[in-house]
C-alpha positions as CSV (number, residue, x, y, z in Angstrom):
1,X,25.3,13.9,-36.2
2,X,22.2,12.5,-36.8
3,X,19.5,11.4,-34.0
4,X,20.2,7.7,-34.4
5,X,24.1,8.4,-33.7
6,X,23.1,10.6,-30.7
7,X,21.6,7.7,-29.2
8,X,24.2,5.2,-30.0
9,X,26.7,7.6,-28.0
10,X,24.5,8.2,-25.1
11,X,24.2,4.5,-24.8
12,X,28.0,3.8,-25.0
13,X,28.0,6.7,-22.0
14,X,25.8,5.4,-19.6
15,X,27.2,1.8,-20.3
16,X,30.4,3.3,-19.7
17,X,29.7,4.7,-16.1
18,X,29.3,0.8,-15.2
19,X,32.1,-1.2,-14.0
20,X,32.0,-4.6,-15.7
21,X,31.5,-7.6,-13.6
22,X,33.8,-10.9,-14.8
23,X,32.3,-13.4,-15.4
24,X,33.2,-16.7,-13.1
25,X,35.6,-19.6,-14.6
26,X,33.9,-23.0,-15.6
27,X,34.4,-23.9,-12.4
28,X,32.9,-21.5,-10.8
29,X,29.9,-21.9,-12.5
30,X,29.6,-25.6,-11.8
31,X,29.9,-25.1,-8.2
32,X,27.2,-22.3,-8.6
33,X,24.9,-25.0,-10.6
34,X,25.3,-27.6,-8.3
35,X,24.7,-24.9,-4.9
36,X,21.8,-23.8,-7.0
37,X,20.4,-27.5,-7.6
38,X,21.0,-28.6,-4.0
39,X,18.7,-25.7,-2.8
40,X,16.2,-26.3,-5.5
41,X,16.2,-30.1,-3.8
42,X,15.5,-28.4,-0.6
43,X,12.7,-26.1,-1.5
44,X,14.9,-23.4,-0.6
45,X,15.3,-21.7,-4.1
46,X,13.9,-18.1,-3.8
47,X,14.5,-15.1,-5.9
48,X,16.0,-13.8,-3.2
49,X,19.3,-16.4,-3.7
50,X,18.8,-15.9,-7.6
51,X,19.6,-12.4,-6.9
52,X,22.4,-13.5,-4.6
53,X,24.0,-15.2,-7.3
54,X,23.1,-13.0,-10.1
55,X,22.4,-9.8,-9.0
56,X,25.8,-8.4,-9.6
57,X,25.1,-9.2,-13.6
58,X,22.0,-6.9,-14.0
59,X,22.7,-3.6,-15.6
60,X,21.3,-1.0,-13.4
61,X,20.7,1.3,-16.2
62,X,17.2,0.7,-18.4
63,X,19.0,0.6,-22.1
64,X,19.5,-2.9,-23.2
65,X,22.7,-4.3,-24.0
66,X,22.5,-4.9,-27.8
């Protein structure tokens, strides 16, 4: 197995130990824009709410996705 393939599998492991996260429905995400855009109206749009809204997207481990 080459080094190249190595890496691929490692990858595919450590992606693996993640649970995936659905994504919402159209609908979903609508009412998240327009939450987001009312709190961006109010000043109140911190990265602190980003991460409320999106934190359960990021992949904790340091290898990128593609």
């Amino acid at each position: 197995m080459s080094d190249f393939e190595k890496e691929l599998e490692l990858m595919s492991q450590e992606m693996g130990e993640e649970p995936e996260v659905k994504l919402p429905s159209l609908e979903e995400q609508q009412a998240i824009v327009a939450e987001l855009k009312q709190l961006e109206a109010e000043g109140k749009l911190t990265p602190e709410v980003l991460e409320q809204f999106f934190g359960k997207y990021y992949a904790k481990s340091e290898q990128p996705i593609h």
